[in-house]
Short mmCIF file of C-alpha atoms and ligand atoms in Angstrom, two decimals:
data_model
loop_
_atom_site.label_atom_id
_atom_site.label_comp_id
_atom_site.label_asym_id
_atom_site.label_seq_id
_atom_site.Cartn_x
_atom_site.Cartn_y
_atom_site.Cartn_z
CA MET A 1117 -12.26 8.52 -18.55
CA GLN A 1118 -13.55 11.07 -16.01
CA THR A 1119 -11.67 12.82 -13.21
CA VAL A 1120 -13.17 14.48 -10.14
CA THR A 1121 -10.79 16.52 -7.99
CA ILE A 1122 -11.55 16.44 -4.27
CA LYS A 1123 -10.37 19.54 -2.40
CA THR A 1124 -10.34 19.16 1.38
CA THR A 1125 -8.61 21.22 4.05
CA THR A 1126 -6.01 18.47 4.48
CA LYS A 1127 -5.50 17.28 0.90
CA GLU A 1128 -6.38 17.72 -2.76
CA TYR A 1129 -6.57 14.52 -4.83
CA ASP A 1130 -8.04 13.05 -7.98
CA VAL A 1131 -10.67 10.37 -8.31
CA VAL A 1132 -10.29 8.86 -11.78
CA ILE A 1133 -13.17 6.77 -13.16
CA GLY A 1134 -12.73 4.67 -16.27
CA SER A 1135 -11.83 1.42 -17.94
CA GLY A 1136 -8.48 -0.43 -17.61
CA LEU A 1137 -7.27 1.57 -14.60
CA LEU A 1138 -6.03 -1.39 -12.55
CA ALA A 1139 -3.68 -2.37 -15.38
CA GLN A 1140 -2.42 1.26 -15.50
CA CYS A 1141 -2.25 1.77 -11.74
CA GLY A 1142 1.57 1.55 -11.56
CA GLU A 1143 2.30 4.59 -13.73
CA ARG A 1144 -0.62 6.58 -12.24
CA ILE A 1145 0.41 5.86 -8.63
CA PHE A 1146 4.06 6.56 -9.46
CA SER A 1147 3.17 9.94 -10.93
CA VAL A 1148 1.38 10.93 -7.68
CA LEU A 1149 3.57 9.31 -4.99
CA GLY A 1150 6.97 9.17 -6.71
CA LYS A 1151 9.26 6.24 -6.02
CA CYS A 1152 8.37 4.48 -2.76
CA ARG A 1153 7.53 1.02 -1.42
CA LEU A 1154 3.91 -0.07 -1.51
CA ALA A 1155 1.91 -2.44 0.71
CA VAL A 1156 -1.05 -3.76 -1.30
CA ILE A 1157 -3.83 -4.86 1.06
CA THR A 1158 -6.62 -6.98 -0.37
CA ASP A 1159 -9.10 -9.71 0.57
CA SER A 1160 -9.35 -13.35 -0.46
CA ASN A 1161 -12.06 -12.68 -3.11
CA VAL A 1162 -10.44 -9.71 -4.81
CA GLU A 1163 -7.00 -11.35 -4.73
CA LYS A 1164 -8.19 -13.98 -7.23
CA HIS A 1165 -9.47 -11.45 -9.76
CA HIS A 1166 -7.15 -8.45 -9.57
CA LEU A 1167 -4.01 -8.81 -7.42
CA LYS A 1168 -1.81 -10.12 -10.23
CA THR A 1169 -2.80 -7.27 -12.58
CA VAL A 1170 -2.10 -4.67 -9.89
CA MET A 1171 1.21 -6.14 -8.72
CA SER A 1172 2.57 -6.47 -12.27
CA SER A 1173 1.52 -2.90 -13.13
CA LEU A 1174 3.25 -1.59 -9.98
CA GLU A 1175 6.39 -3.63 -10.67
CA LYS A 1176 6.44 -2.48 -14.31
CA ALA A 1177 6.41 1.11 -13.02
CA GLY A 1178 9.52 0.25 -10.97
CA MET A 1179 7.81 0.19 -7.57
CA ASP A 1180 8.83 -2.27 -4.87
CA CYS A 1181 5.60 -3.82 -3.57
CA LYS A 1182 4.47 -6.51 -1.17
CA SER A 1183 0.92 -7.80 -0.72
CA TYR A 1184 -1.16 -8.90 2.24
CA THR A 1185 -4.45 -10.80 1.88
CA PHE A 1186 -7.03 -11.14 4.66
CA PRO A 1187 -10.19 -13.32 4.62
CA ALA A 1188 -13.09 -11.60 2.82
CA GLY A 1189 -16.18 -10.43 4.72
CA GLU A 1190 -17.45 -7.67 7.03
CA GLU A 1191 -16.93 -10.07 9.98
CA HIS A 1192 -13.16 -9.67 9.42
CA LYS A 1193 -13.26 -5.85 9.56
CA ASN A 1194 -12.11 -5.95 13.16
CA MET A 1195 -9.26 -5.30 15.56
CA GLY A 1196 -7.73 -8.75 14.89
CA THR A 1197 -7.36 -8.18 11.14
CA LEU A 1198 -6.21 -4.59 11.66
CA SER A 1199 -3.54 -5.85 14.03
CA ASP A 1200 -2.42 -8.47 11.46
CA ILE A 1201 -2.10 -5.76 8.78
CA LEU A 1202 -0.10 -3.50 11.11
CA GLU A 1203 2.24 -6.38 12.06
CA PHE A 1204 2.70 -7.12 8.35
CA LEU A 1205 3.67 -3.48 7.69
CA ALA A 1206 6.13 -3.56 10.59
CA LYS A 1207 7.62 -6.96 9.62
CA GLU A 1208 8.17 -5.72 6.06
CA ARG A 1209 9.74 -2.54 7.47
CA PHE A 1210 7.51 -0.06 5.65
CA SER A 1211 8.56 3.49 6.49
CA ARG A 1212 6.83 6.88 6.57
CA ALA A 1213 8.04 7.46 3.01
CA ASP A 1214 6.04 4.43 1.83
CA ALA A 1215 2.34 3.90 1.18
CA VAL A 1216 -0.57 1.49 1.48
CA VAL A 1217 -2.68 0.51 -1.54
CA ALA A 1218 -6.23 -0.60 -0.64
CA LEU A 1219 -7.37 -2.99 -3.37
CA GLY A 1220 -10.99 -4.08 -2.89
CA GLY A 1221 -14.42 -3.10 -1.67
CA GLY A 1222 -15.56 -1.03 1.29
CA VAL A 1223 -14.23 -3.39 3.97
CA THR A 1224 -10.72 -3.35 2.47
CA GLY A 1225 -10.71 0.40 1.86
CA ASP A 1226 -11.93 1.22 5.37
CA MET A 1227 -9.52 -1.15 7.10
CA ALA A 1228 -6.41 -0.58 4.95
CA GLY A 1229 -7.08 3.17 5.22
CA PHE A 1230 -7.26 2.90 9.00
CA ALA A 1231 -4.02 0.90 9.04
CA ALA A 1232 -2.40 3.69 6.99
CA ALA A 1233 -3.82 6.30 9.40
CA VAL A 1234 -2.27 4.70 12.50
CA TYR A 1235 0.88 2.93 11.23
CA LEU A 1236 3.86 5.09 12.27
CA ARG A 1237 1.22 7.71 13.19
CA GLY A 1238 0.12 7.95 9.59
CA ILE A 1239 1.44 7.08 6.13
CA ARG A 1240 0.00 7.79 2.68
CA TYR A 1241 -2.53 5.52 0.94
CA VAL A 1242 -4.22 5.01 -2.39
CA GLN A 1243 -7.68 3.56 -2.99
CA LEU A 1244 -8.31 1.04 -5.79
CA PRO A 1245 -12.03 0.33 -5.24
CA THR A 1246 -13.33 -2.81 -6.94
CA SER A 1247 -16.99 -2.69 -5.82
CA LEU A 1248 -19.67 -0.22 -6.83
CA LEU A 1249 -20.22 0.69 -3.17
CA ALA A 1250 -16.54 1.57 -2.73
CA CYS A 1251 -16.47 3.50 -6.04
CA VAL A 1252 -19.45 5.74 -5.32
CA ASP A 1253 -18.96 6.22 -1.60
CA SER A 1254 -16.45 4.63 0.76
CA SER A 1255 -13.22 5.11 -1.23
CA VAL A 1256 -13.73 8.89 -1.37
CA GLY A 1257 -13.73 11.30 1.55
CA GLY A 1258 -11.18 9.84 3.95
CA LYS A 1259 -13.38 7.96 6.43
CA THR A 1260 -11.49 4.87 7.62
CA ALA A 1261 -12.68 2.42 10.27
CA ILE A 1262 -13.10 -1.03 11.73
CA ASP A 1263 -16.15 -2.48 13.51
CA LEU A 1264 -16.21 -3.12 17.26
CA ALA A 1265 -18.42 -5.60 19.14
CA GLY A 1266 -20.49 -2.54 20.08
CA GLY A 1267 -21.25 -1.52 16.49
CA LYS A 1268 -20.16 -0.76 12.97
CA ASN A 1269 -17.27 1.64 12.23
CA LEU A 1270 -16.91 2.55 15.92
CA ALA A 1271 -13.10 2.90 15.73
CA GLY A 1272 -11.56 4.88 12.92
CA ALA A 1273 -9.81 8.00 11.70
CA PHE A 1274 -10.16 10.63 9.00
CA LEU A 1275 -7.34 10.34 6.47
CA GLN A 1276 -7.75 11.39 2.85
CA PRO A 1277 -6.21 9.13 0.19
CA GLU A 1278 -3.59 10.44 -2.26
CA LEU A 1279 -5.44 9.08 -5.30
CA VAL A 1280 -8.53 6.98 -6.09
CA LEU A 1281 -8.70 4.87 -9.26
CA CYS A 1282 -12.19 3.45 -9.97
CA ASP A 1283 -11.78 0.82 -12.67
CA VAL A 1284 -15.29 0.11 -13.96
CA ASP A 1285 -14.03 -3.13 -15.55
CA ALA A 1286 -13.62 -4.51 -12.02
CA LEU A 1287 -17.36 -4.06 -11.51
CA LYS A 1288 -17.93 -6.68 -14.24
CA THR A 1289 -16.39 -9.39 -12.04
CA LEU A 1290 -18.82 -8.59 -9.20
CA PRO A 1291 -21.58 -11.05 -8.34
CA GLN A 1292 -24.97 -9.39 -9.06
CA GLU A 1293 -25.68 -9.24 -5.31
CA GLU A 1294 -22.53 -7.18 -4.72
CA PHE A 1295 -23.38 -4.77 -7.56
CA THR A 1296 -26.88 -4.33 -6.13
CA ASN A 1297 -25.30 -3.66 -2.73
CA GLY A 1298 -23.54 -0.60 -4.21
CA LEU A 1299 -26.59 0.70 -6.05
CA CYS A 1300 -28.24 1.77 -2.81
CA GLU A 1301 -25.40 4.14 -1.90
CA ALA A 1302 -25.52 5.54 -5.43
CA ILE A 1303 -29.31 6.03 -5.35
CA LYS A 1304 -28.80 7.74 -1.97
CA TYR A 1305 -27.11 10.67 -3.76
CA GLY A 1306 -30.21 11.04 -5.96
CA VAL A 1307 -32.52 11.17 -2.92
CA LEU A 1308 -30.20 13.63 -1.18
CA PHE A 1309 -29.32 16.09 -3.92
CA ASP A 1310 -30.36 15.23 -7.43
CA GLU A 1311 -33.79 14.16 -8.70
CA GLU A 1312 -32.42 13.75 -12.25
CA LEU A 1313 -29.81 11.29 -10.99
CA PHE A 1314 -32.54 9.42 -9.12
CA CYS A 1315 -34.54 9.13 -12.39
CA ASP A 1316 -31.45 7.94 -14.28
CA PHE A 1317 -31.16 4.97 -11.93
CA GLU A 1318 -34.53 3.88 -13.26
CA ASN A 1319 -32.91 3.47 -16.69
CA LEU A 1320 -29.47 2.15 -15.69
CA THR A 1321 -27.29 0.83 -18.52
CA GLU A 1322 -23.68 -0.32 -18.56
CA THR A 1323 -22.66 2.58 -20.81
CA SER A 1324 -23.98 5.16 -18.36
CA LEU A 1325 -22.12 3.70 -15.39
CA ILE A 1326 -18.97 5.91 -15.61
CA SER A 1327 -21.10 9.05 -15.74
CA LEU A 1328 -23.35 7.90 -12.88
CA ILE A 1329 -20.33 7.17 -10.66
CA GLU A 1330 -18.82 10.54 -11.61
CA ARG A 1331 -22.04 12.34 -10.63
CA CYS A 1332 -22.22 10.56 -7.25
CA ILE A 1333 -18.58 11.37 -6.51
CA THR A 1334 -19.06 15.00 -7.56
CA HIS A 1335 -21.85 15.31 -4.97
CA LYS A 1336 -19.74 13.57 -2.34
CA GLY A 1337 -16.68 15.70 -3.16
CA ARG A 1338 -18.65 18.93 -2.69
CA VAL A 1339 -19.96 17.81 0.70
CA VAL A 1340 -16.56 16.57 1.91
CA ALA A 1341 -14.88 19.80 0.75
CA ASN A 1342 -17.36 21.81 2.85
CA ASP A 1343 -17.29 19.57 5.92
CA GLU A 1344 -14.42 17.10 5.95
CA PHE A 1345 -14.83 16.12 9.62
CA GLU A 1346 -18.63 15.72 9.68
CA LYS A 1347 -19.53 18.62 11.90
CA GLY A 1348 -22.61 19.50 9.85
CA GLU A 1349 -23.28 19.05 6.12
CA ARG A 1350 -21.50 15.69 5.84
CA LYS A 1351 -24.13 14.22 8.17
CA PHE A 1352 -26.44 14.22 5.12
CA LEU A 1353 -24.40 11.33 3.73
CA ASN A 1354 -25.72 9.20 6.59
CA LEU A 1355 -29.18 9.10 4.99
CA GLY A 1356 -30.68 5.69 5.78
CA HIS A 1357 -27.68 4.73 7.93
CA THR A 1358 -29.02 5.07 11.51
CA ILE A 1359 -31.68 2.40 10.99
CA GLY A 1360 -29.57 0.70 8.27
CA HIS A 1361 -26.63 0.08 10.61
CA ALA A 1362 -29.04 -1.32 13.20
CA VAL A 1363 -30.48 -3.74 10.62
CA GLU A 1364 -26.96 -4.77 9.58
CA LYS A 1365 -25.89 -5.38 13.17
CA CYS A 1366 -29.13 -7.20 14.15
CA SER A 1367 -28.53 -9.58 11.21
CA HIS A 1368 -24.95 -10.20 12.44
CA TYR A 1369 -23.82 -8.62 9.15
CA GLN A 1370 -25.63 -11.27 7.10
CA ILE A 1371 -27.59 -8.41 5.50
CA LYS A 1372 -25.07 -6.43 3.45
CA HIS A 1373 -24.53 -2.71 4.03
CA GLY A 1374 -26.31 -1.44 0.89
CA TYR A 1375 -29.29 -3.72 1.46
CA ALA A 1376 -29.54 -2.57 5.07
CA VAL A 1377 -29.31 1.11 4.05
CA ALA A 1378 -32.10 0.53 1.50
CA ILE A 1379 -34.28 -0.68 4.38
CA GLY A 1380 -33.19 2.25 6.57
CA LEU A 1381 -33.85 4.80 3.82
CA SER A 1382 -37.28 3.33 3.03
CA MET A 1383 -38.19 3.38 6.72
CA ILE A 1384 -37.08 6.97 7.35
CA ALA A 1385 -39.03 8.12 4.25
CA ARG A 1386 -42.19 6.32 5.44
CA ALA A 1387 -41.76 7.79 8.94
CA GLY A 1388 -41.11 11.25 7.44
CA GLU A 1389 -44.36 11.10 5.48
CA LYS A 1390 -46.37 10.08 8.53
CA LEU A 1391 -44.81 12.93 10.52
CA GLY A 1392 -45.59 15.46 7.78
CA ILE A 1393 -41.91 16.16 6.98
CA THR A 1394 -41.72 14.25 3.71
CA GLU A 1395 -43.80 15.09 0.62
CA LYS A 1396 -46.54 12.48 0.01
CA GLY A 1397 -45.57 9.83 -2.54
CA THR A 1398 -41.80 10.14 -1.89
CA ALA A 1399 -41.56 6.92 0.11
CA GLU A 1400 -43.42 5.02 -2.58
CA ARG A 1401 -41.06 6.33 -5.32
CA ILE A 1402 -38.04 5.29 -3.27
CA GLU A 1403 -39.50 1.84 -2.59
CA LEU A 1404 -40.38 1.30 -6.25
CA LEU A 1405 -36.83 2.12 -7.37
CA PHE A 1406 -35.28 -0.14 -4.73
CA LYS A 1407 -37.64 -2.97 -5.70
CA LYS A 1408 -36.76 -2.50 -9.37
CA HIS A 1409 -33.13 -3.17 -8.42
CA ASN A 1410 -33.99 -6.05 -6.05
CA LEU A 1411 -33.17 -4.04 -2.92
CA PRO A 1412 -35.29 -4.65 0.19
CA THR A 1413 -37.51 -1.99 1.73
CA ASP A 1414 -38.51 -3.52 5.08
CA THR A 1415 -37.19 -5.75 7.82
CA VAL A 1416 -38.22 -8.60 10.11
CA PHE A 1417 -36.49 -7.00 13.12
CA SER A 1418 -38.77 -5.42 15.72
CA THR A 1419 -38.75 -1.76 16.77
CA GLU A 1420 -37.23 -2.78 20.14
CA GLU A 1421 -34.42 -4.80 18.54
CA LEU A 1422 -33.52 -1.99 16.12
CA LEU A 1423 -33.79 0.69 18.80
CA ASN A 1424 -31.40 -1.09 21.18
CA VAL A 1425 -28.73 -1.32 18.51
CA ALA A 1426 -29.36 2.16 17.06
CA LEU A 1427 -28.88 3.71 20.50
CA SER A 1428 -25.25 2.59 20.49
CA ASP A 1429 -24.73 4.16 17.02
CA LYS A 1430 -21.88 6.67 16.99
CA LYS A 1431 -24.07 9.33 15.36
CA ARG A 1432 -25.87 9.84 18.63
CA ASP A 1433 -24.85 13.08 20.43
CA SER A 1434 -25.52 12.23 24.10
CA ASP A 1435 -29.23 13.07 24.58
CA SER A 1436 -30.09 13.82 20.98
CA ILE A 1437 -29.74 12.19 17.58
CA THR A 1438 -29.50 13.80 14.14
CA LEU A 1439 -31.56 11.97 11.54
CA VAL A 1440 -31.49 12.65 7.82
CA VAL A 1441 -35.09 12.84 6.58
CA PRO A 1442 -36.14 13.30 2.92
CA LYS A 1443 -38.36 16.32 2.23
CA LYS A 1444 -38.77 15.10 -1.36
CA ILE A 1445 -36.58 13.37 -3.96
CA GLY A 1446 -33.47 15.55 -4.28
CA ALA A 1447 -33.81 17.41 -0.96
CA CYS A 1448 -33.38 16.21 2.62
CA ILE A 1449 -33.17 17.87 6.02
CA LEU A 1450 -31.15 17.21 9.17
CA GLN A 1451 -33.64 16.61 11.96
CA THR A 1452 -32.16 16.70 15.47
CA GLU A 1453 -34.45 14.91 17.89
CA PRO A 1454 -34.35 14.02 21.60
CA ILE A 1455 -33.09 10.45 21.78
CA GLU A 1456 -36.45 9.14 23.01
CA ASN A 1457 -38.05 10.17 19.68
CA LEU A 1458 -35.95 7.67 17.72
CA LYS A 1459 -38.38 4.93 18.72
CA LYS A 1460 -41.22 6.83 17.01
CA TYR A 1461 -39.30 7.03 13.71
CA ILE A 1462 -38.43 3.33 13.75
CA ALA A 1463 -41.98 2.29 14.66
CA LEU A 1464 -43.61 4.56 12.04
CA GLY A 1465 -41.05 3.52 9.43
CA GLY A 1466 -41.84 -0.12 10.08
CA GLU A 1467 -45.56 0.35 9.39
CA LYS A 1468 -46.44 -0.06 5.75
CA ASP A 1469 -50.08 1.04 5.79
CA GLY A 1470 -51.11 3.35 2.99
CA ILE A 1471 -48.07 2.55 0.82
N1 LIG B 1339 -20.14 7.30 3.81
C1 LIG B 1339 -20.50 8.53 4.36
C2 LIG B 1339 -19.38 9.51 4.42
O1 LIG B 1339 -18.35 9.29 3.81
O2 LIG B 1339 -19.49 10.50 5.09
#
């Protein structure tokens, strides 16, 4: 069992990583929140595997809990599902003393967290991530959101959870494709901050998983502690996301987030090399590692298609855009560019010559 404590300006909380945590969630949540009512929000996939374990653990700890299940998939991370969750909370008369429990992957965590942020102007919530992507990234740091027709995560709020329990046993029930989806966000921390971590993903074993997750979360916790509201340093965590979100949206979310970010990260590294920002050979190392884990490194979408979507990305600051560009494995820079230069990065990133 490993614990990382996240210290932000608004809250201090533990992220616990280990085995058997869903079955122990009742006593652990009770010790943090005290006696209150809990709304467990999950999706139709996760419900089958884990809802019973979680509900019986919560009940055993003496907590009154109700559950709400929405249909699985990024296409349901929208205003309609958020509204259904909020109506459920109101119908069940949850109060400000109560809390939401987000049981599932990134979609559930983002949406249940957003529901907690706006219901009664904000109630507490706990994250029980069941996907690798949610464990290493989205369950930690307090970003909550839904997608709008205009783009991914365009409506949301910052609200830190009270506790995060990453049960690595839940990762065993994941389809391989879903596990691979999370690997990209984990490898991202290696490219950003930690060459040794990057190398360790080349030799991934089941036994090293708890330590790898702990190292990713430690990096994320440090960044979030320094810049909770993404005014500066937290922008680094968007490595691969500007082009990645565009790929995801162009595919109508048929390409999963981690796969799309792998494409975005490969493209920005290739563009960085051609522009002389990125050390030679870096893009190739990144591509080789992604390929080893069956992650894609390029896309069928054209520069124009990606550009149109990327221009509506929320990370754009009016006439400029801040891109995260690798200098080498383990070190990246924030590159603020006039908006018209984005086209150059996408076009250069799409060319594969010399790699
Ligand atoms: N997923 C990026 C962040 O939490 O800032």
